[in-house]
Amino acid sequence: MSSRCISNECLSGTGFSYTLSLINGKYKMTILYTLMEFGVVRFNEMKKYIGEISYKTLSATLKELEADGLVHREEYPQIPPKVEYSLTERGKSLIPILDAMCEWGSDNRVS
């Protein structure tokens, strides 16, 4: 059995680091959780649900998640404009992680 030596390793090359690069950010996990819970969500509905996020931050964060292939944006050509967001298949693959976080929080919540 060989033991690993930290001096021979680099965190940036790990799967953990890659996953963190996709979900790291103040509201990314909150947005992913919202889409997991409610499926298809419109921009203003998400803004109202999350509460403290600014319109600018929500828009920028959704664009990042879309660029990373975790969120799908569907725009409908109508007046007024209608835009809906949902998880992609790649985004849905994070659901077990989000579920585990929810379960841990429920089990370890201090009243």
JSON list of C-alpha atoms in Angstrom, two decimals:
[
{"chain": "A", "resi": 1, "resn": "MET", "atom": "CA", "xyz": [0.00, 0.00, 0.00]},
{"chain": "A", "resi": 2, "resn": "SER", "atom": "CA", "xyz": [1.46, 3.33, -1.03]},
{"chain": "A", "resi": 3, "resn": "SER", "atom": "CA", "xyz": [0.78, 6.50, 0.87]},
{"chain": "A", "resi": 4, "resn": "ARG", "atom": "CA", "xyz": [0.36, 9.79, -0.88]},
{"chain": "A", "resi": 5, "resn": "CYS", "atom": "CA", "xyz": [2.65, 12.69, -0.09]},
{"chain": "A", "resi": 6, "resn": "ILE", "atom": "CA", "xyz": [1.15, 16.16, -0.20]},
{"chain": "A", "resi": 7, "resn": "SER", "atom": "CA", "xyz": [4.37, 17.62, -1.61]},
{"chain": "A", "resi": 8, "resn": "ASN", "atom": "CA", "xyz": [3.81, 15.53, -4.76]},
{"chain": "A", "resi": 9, "resn": "GLU", "atom": "CA", "xyz": [0.19, 16.59, -5.24]},
{"chain": "A", "resi": 10, "resn": "CYS", "atom": "CA", "xyz": [-1.65, 19.64, -6.58]},
{"chain": "A", "resi": 11, "resn": "LEU", "atom": "CA", "xyz": [-5.23, 20.53, -5.64]},
{"chain": "A", "resi": 12, "resn": "SER", "atom": "CA", "xyz": [-5.92, 22.22, -8.99]},
{"chain": "A", "resi": 13, "resn": "GLY", "atom": "CA", "xyz": [-5.71, 18.88, -10.79]},
{"chain": "A", "resi": 14, "resn": "THR", "atom": "CA", "xyz": [-8.42, 17.18, -8.75]},
{"chain": "A", "resi": 15, "resn": "GLY", "atom": "CA", "xyz": [-12.05, 16.55, -9.56]},
{"chain": "A", "resi": 16, "resn": "PHE", "atom": "CA", "xyz": [-12.92, 18.42, -6.38]},
{"chain": "A", "resi": 17, "resn": "SER", "atom": "CA", "xyz": [-11.21, 21.56, -7.67]},
{"chain": "A", "resi": 18, "resn": "TYR", "atom": "CA", "xyz": [-12.98, 21.33, -11.03]},
{"chain": "A", "resi": 19, "resn": "THR", "atom": "CA", "xyz": [-16.39, 20.87, -9.40]},
{"chain": "A", "resi": 20, "resn": "LEU", "atom": "CA", "xyz": [-15.70, 23.79, -7.07]},
{"chain": "A", "resi": 21, "resn": "SER", "atom": "CA", "xyz": [-14.73, 25.98, -10.04]},
{"chain": "A", "resi": 22, "resn": "LEU", "atom": "CA", "xyz": [-18.24, 25.43, -11.47]},
{"chain": "A", "resi": 23, "resn": "ILE", "atom": "CA", "xyz": [-20.29, 25.90, -8.30]},
{"chain": "A", "resi": 24, "resn": "ASN", "atom": "CA", "xyz": [-18.13, 28.36, -6.37]},
{"chain": "A", "resi": 25, "resn": "GLY", "atom": "CA", "xyz": [-19.76, 31.74, -5.99]},
{"chain": "A", "resi": 26, "resn": "LYS", "atom": "CA", "xyz": [-22.07, 33.41, -3.52]},
{"chain": "A", "resi": 27, "resn": "TYR", "atom": "CA", "xyz": [-25.33, 32.45, -5.25]},
{"chain": "A", "resi": 28, "resn": "LYS", "atom": "CA", "xyz": [-24.52, 29.59, -7.63]},
{"chain": "A", "resi": 29, "resn": "MET", "atom": "CA", "xyz": [-25.56, 26.82, -5.27]},
{"chain": "A", "resi": 30, "resn": "THR", "atom": "CA", "xyz": [-28.68, 28.79, -4.31]},
{"chain": "A", "resi": 31, "resn": "ILE", "atom": "CA", "xyz": [-29.69, 29.12, -7.96]},
{"chain": "A", "resi": 32, "resn": "LEU", "atom": "CA", "xyz": [-29.01, 25.44, -8.64]},
{"chain": "A", "resi": 33, "resn": "TYR", "atom": "CA", "xyz": [-31.06, 24.50, -5.57]},
{"chain": "A", "resi": 34, "resn": "THR", "atom": "CA", "xyz": [-33.93, 26.74, -6.73]},
{"chain": "A", "resi": 35, "resn": "LEU", "atom": "CA", "xyz": [-33.98, 25.10, -10.15]},
{"chain": "A", "resi": 36, "resn": "MET", "atom": "CA", "xyz": [-33.75, 21.64, -8.58]},
{"chain": "A", "resi": 37, "resn": "GLU", "atom": "CA", "xyz": [-36.75, 22.35, -6.35]},
{"chain": "A", "resi": 38, "resn": "PHE", "atom": "CA", "xyz": [-38.98, 24.14, -8.86]},
{"chain": "A", "resi": 39, "resn": "GLY", "atom": "CA", "xyz": [-37.87, 22.88, -12.29]},
{"chain": "A", "resi": 40, "resn": "VAL", "atom": "CA", "xyz": [-38.57, 25.68, -14.76]},
{"chain": "A", "resi": 41, "resn": "VAL", "atom": "CA", "xyz": [-38.32, 29.16, -13.23]},
{"chain": "A", "resi": 42, "resn": "ARG", "atom": "CA", "xyz": [-38.67, 32.65, -14.66]},
{"chain": "A", "resi": 43, "resn": "PHE", "atom": "CA", "xyz": [-36.10, 35.32, -13.84]},
{"chain": "A", "resi": 44, "resn": "ASN", "atom": "CA", "xyz": [-38.34, 37.49, -11.65]},
{"chain": "A", "resi": 45, "resn": "GLU", "atom": "CA", "xyz": [-39.70, 34.45, -9.80]},
{"chain": "A", "resi": 46, "resn": "MET", "atom": "CA", "xyz": [-36.15, 33.43, -8.94]},
{"chain": "A", "resi": 47, "resn": "LYS", "atom": "CA", "xyz": [-35.24, 36.97, -7.87]},
{"chain": "A", "resi": 48, "resn": "LYS", "atom": "CA", "xyz": [-38.26, 37.09, -5.56]},
{"chain": "A", "resi": 49, "resn": "TYR", "atom": "CA", "xyz": [-37.59, 33.59, -4.14]},
{"chain": "A", "resi": 50, "resn": "ILE", "atom": "CA", "xyz": [-33.90, 34.24, -3.40]},
{"chain": "A", "resi": 51, "resn": "GLY", "atom": "CA", "xyz": [-34.59, 37.72, -2.08]},
{"chain": "A", "resi": 52, "resn": "GLU", "atom": "CA", "xyz": [-31.31, 39.41, -1.27]},
{"chain": "A", "resi": 53, "resn": "ILE", "atom": "CA", "xyz": [-29.68, 38.95, -4.71]},
{"chain": "A", "resi": 54, "resn": "SER", "atom": "CA", "xyz": [-29.52, 41.97, -7.04]},
{"chain": "A", "resi": 55, "resn": "TYR", "atom": "CA", "xyz": [-30.86, 41.79, -10.59]},
{"chain": "A", "resi": 56, "resn": "LYS", "atom": "CA", "xyz": [-27.34, 42.36, -11.94]},
{"chain": "A", "resi": 57, "resn": "THR", "atom": "CA", "xyz": [-25.81, 39.58, -9.83]},
{"chain": "A", "resi": 58, "resn": "LEU", "atom": "CA", "xyz": [-28.61, 37.14, -10.67]},
{"chain": "A", "resi": 59, "resn": "SER", "atom": "CA", "xyz": [-28.23, 37.85, -14.38]},
{"chain": "A", "resi": 60, "resn": "ALA", "atom": "CA", "xyz": [-24.43, 37.49, -14.31]},
{"chain": "A", "resi": 61, "resn": "THR", "atom": "CA", "xyz": [-24.56, 34.29, -12.25]},
{"chain": "A", "resi": 62, "resn": "LEU", "atom": "CA", "xyz": [-27.17, 32.71, -14.53]},
{"chain": "A", "resi": 63, "resn": "LYS", "atom": "CA", "xyz": [-24.97, 33.56, -17.54]},
{"chain": "A", "resi": 64, "resn": "GLU", "atom": "CA", "xyz": [-21.98, 31.86, -15.88]},
{"chain": "A", "resi": 65, "resn": "LEU", "atom": "CA", "xyz": [-24.02, 28.75, -15.07]},
{"chain": "A", "resi": 66, "resn": "GLU", "atom": "CA", "xyz": [-25.34, 28.70, -18.63]},
{"chain": "A", "resi": 67, "resn": "ALA", "atom": "CA", "xyz": [-21.81, 29.05, -20.06]},
{"chain": "A", "resi": 68, "resn": "ASP", "atom": "CA", "xyz": [-20.70, 26.11, -17.89]},
{"chain": "A", "resi": 69, "resn": "GLY", "atom": "CA", "xyz": [-23.53, 23.99, -19.25]},
{"chain": "A", "resi": 70, "resn": "LEU", "atom": "CA", "xyz": [-25.41, 23.65, -15.95]},
{"chain": "A", "resi": 71, "resn": "VAL", "atom": "CA", "xyz": [-28.40, 25.87, -16.71]},
{"chain": "A", "resi": 72, "resn": "HIS", "atom": "CA", "xyz": [-30.56, 26.15, -19.82]},
{"chain": "A", "resi": 73, "resn": "ARG", "atom": "CA", "xyz": [-32.06, 29.50, -20.82]},
{"chain": "A", "resi": 74, "resn": "GLU", "atom": "CA", "xyz": [-35.19, 29.49, -22.96]},
{"chain": "A", "resi": 75, "resn": "GLU", "atom": "CA", "xyz": [-36.28, 32.81, -24.44]},
{"chain": "A", "resi": 76, "resn": "TYR", "atom": "CA", "xyz": [-39.76, 33.17, -25.92]},
{"chain": "A", "resi": 77, "resn": "PRO", "atom": "CA", "xyz": [-40.30, 35.78, -28.66]},
{"chain": "A", "resi": 78, "resn": "GLN", "atom": "CA", "xyz": [-43.26, 37.67, -27.25]},
{"chain": "A", "resi": 79, "resn": "ILE", "atom": "CA", "xyz": [-44.12, 40.98, -25.68]},
{"chain": "A", "resi": 80, "resn": "PRO", "atom": "CA", "xyz": [-43.40, 41.32, -22.84]},
{"chain": "A", "resi": 81, "resn": "PRO", "atom": "CA", "xyz": [-40.32, 39.09, -23.13]},
{"chain": "A", "resi": 82, "resn": "LYS", "atom": "CA", "xyz": [-40.49, 35.76, -21.36]},
{"chain": "A", "resi": 83, "resn": "VAL", "atom": "CA", "xyz": [-37.35, 33.90, -20.27]},
{"chain": "A", "resi": 84, "resn": "GLU", "atom": "CA", "xyz": [-37.30, 30.62, -18.36]},
{"chain": "A", "resi": 85, "resn": "TYR", "atom": "CA", "xyz": [-34.41, 28.80, -16.74]},
{"chain": "A", "resi": 86, "resn": "SER", "atom": "CA", "xyz": [-33.99, 25.12, -15.95]},
{"chain": "A", "resi": 87, "resn": "LEU", "atom": "CA", "xyz": [-31.23, 22.64, -15.20]},
{"chain": "A", "resi": 88, "resn": "THR", "atom": "CA", "xyz": [-29.52, 20.93, -18.11]},
{"chain": "A", "resi": 89, "resn": "GLU", "atom": "CA", "xyz": [-28.77, 17.20, -17.90]},
{"chain": "A", "resi": 90, "resn": "ARG", "atom": "CA", "xyz": [-25.30, 18.19, -16.69]},
{"chain": "A", "resi": 91, "resn": "GLY", "atom": "CA", "xyz": [-26.88, 20.43, -14.07]},
{"chain": "A", "resi": 92, "resn": "LYS", "atom": "CA", "xyz": [-29.26, 17.66, -13.01]},
{"chain": "A", "resi": 93, "resn": "SER", "atom": "CA", "xyz": [-26.25, 15.43, -12.35]},
{"chain": "A", "resi": 94, "resn": "LEU", "atom": "CA", "xyz": [-25.53, 17.73, -9.36]},
{"chain": "A", "resi": 95, "resn": "ILE", "atom": "CA", "xyz": [-28.88, 16.87, -7.74]},
{"chain": "A", "resi": 96, "resn": "PRO", "atom": "CA", "xyz": [-27.44, 14.05, -5.56]},
{"chain": "A", "resi": 97, "resn": "ILE", "atom": "CA", "xyz": [-24.91, 16.54, -4.17]},
{"chain": "A", "resi": 98, "resn": "LEU", "atom": "CA", "xyz": [-27.63, 19.13, -3.50]},
{"chain": "A", "resi": 99, "resn": "ASP", "atom": "CA", "xyz": [-29.86, 16.46, -1.93]},
{"chain": "A", "resi": 100, "resn": "ALA", "atom": "CA", "xyz": [-27.00, 15.35, 0.34]},
{"chain": "A", "resi": 101, "resn": "MET", "atom": "CA", "xyz": [-26.46, 18.95, 1.44]},
{"chain": "A", "resi": 102, "resn": "CYS", "atom": "CA", "xyz": [-30.18, 19.32, 2.20]},
{"chain": "A", "resi": 103, "resn": "GLU", "atom": "CA", "xyz": [-30.18, 16.11, 4.20]},
{"chain": "A", "resi": 104, "resn": "TRP", "atom": "CA", "xyz": [-27.06, 17.09, 6.12]},
{"chain": "A", "resi": 105, "resn": "GLY", "atom": "CA", "xyz": [-28.58, 20.48, 6.92]},
{"chain": "A", "resi": 106, "resn": "SER", "atom": "CA", "xyz": [-31.80, 18.91, 8.17]},
{"chain": "A", "resi": 107, "resn": "ASP", "atom": "CA", "xyz": [-29.90, 16.40, 10.30]},
{"chain": "A", "resi": 108, "resn": "ASN", "atom": "CA", "xyz": [-27.48, 18.94, 11.77]},
{"chain": "A", "resi": 109, "resn": "ARG", "atom": "CA", "xyz": [-29.59, 22.07, 12.13]},
{"chain": "A", "resi": 110, "resn": "VAL", "atom": "CA", "xyz": [-29.20, 23.64, 15.55]},
{"chain": "A", "resi": 111, "resn": "SER", "atom": "CA", "xyz": [-32.46, 25.08, 16.82]}
]
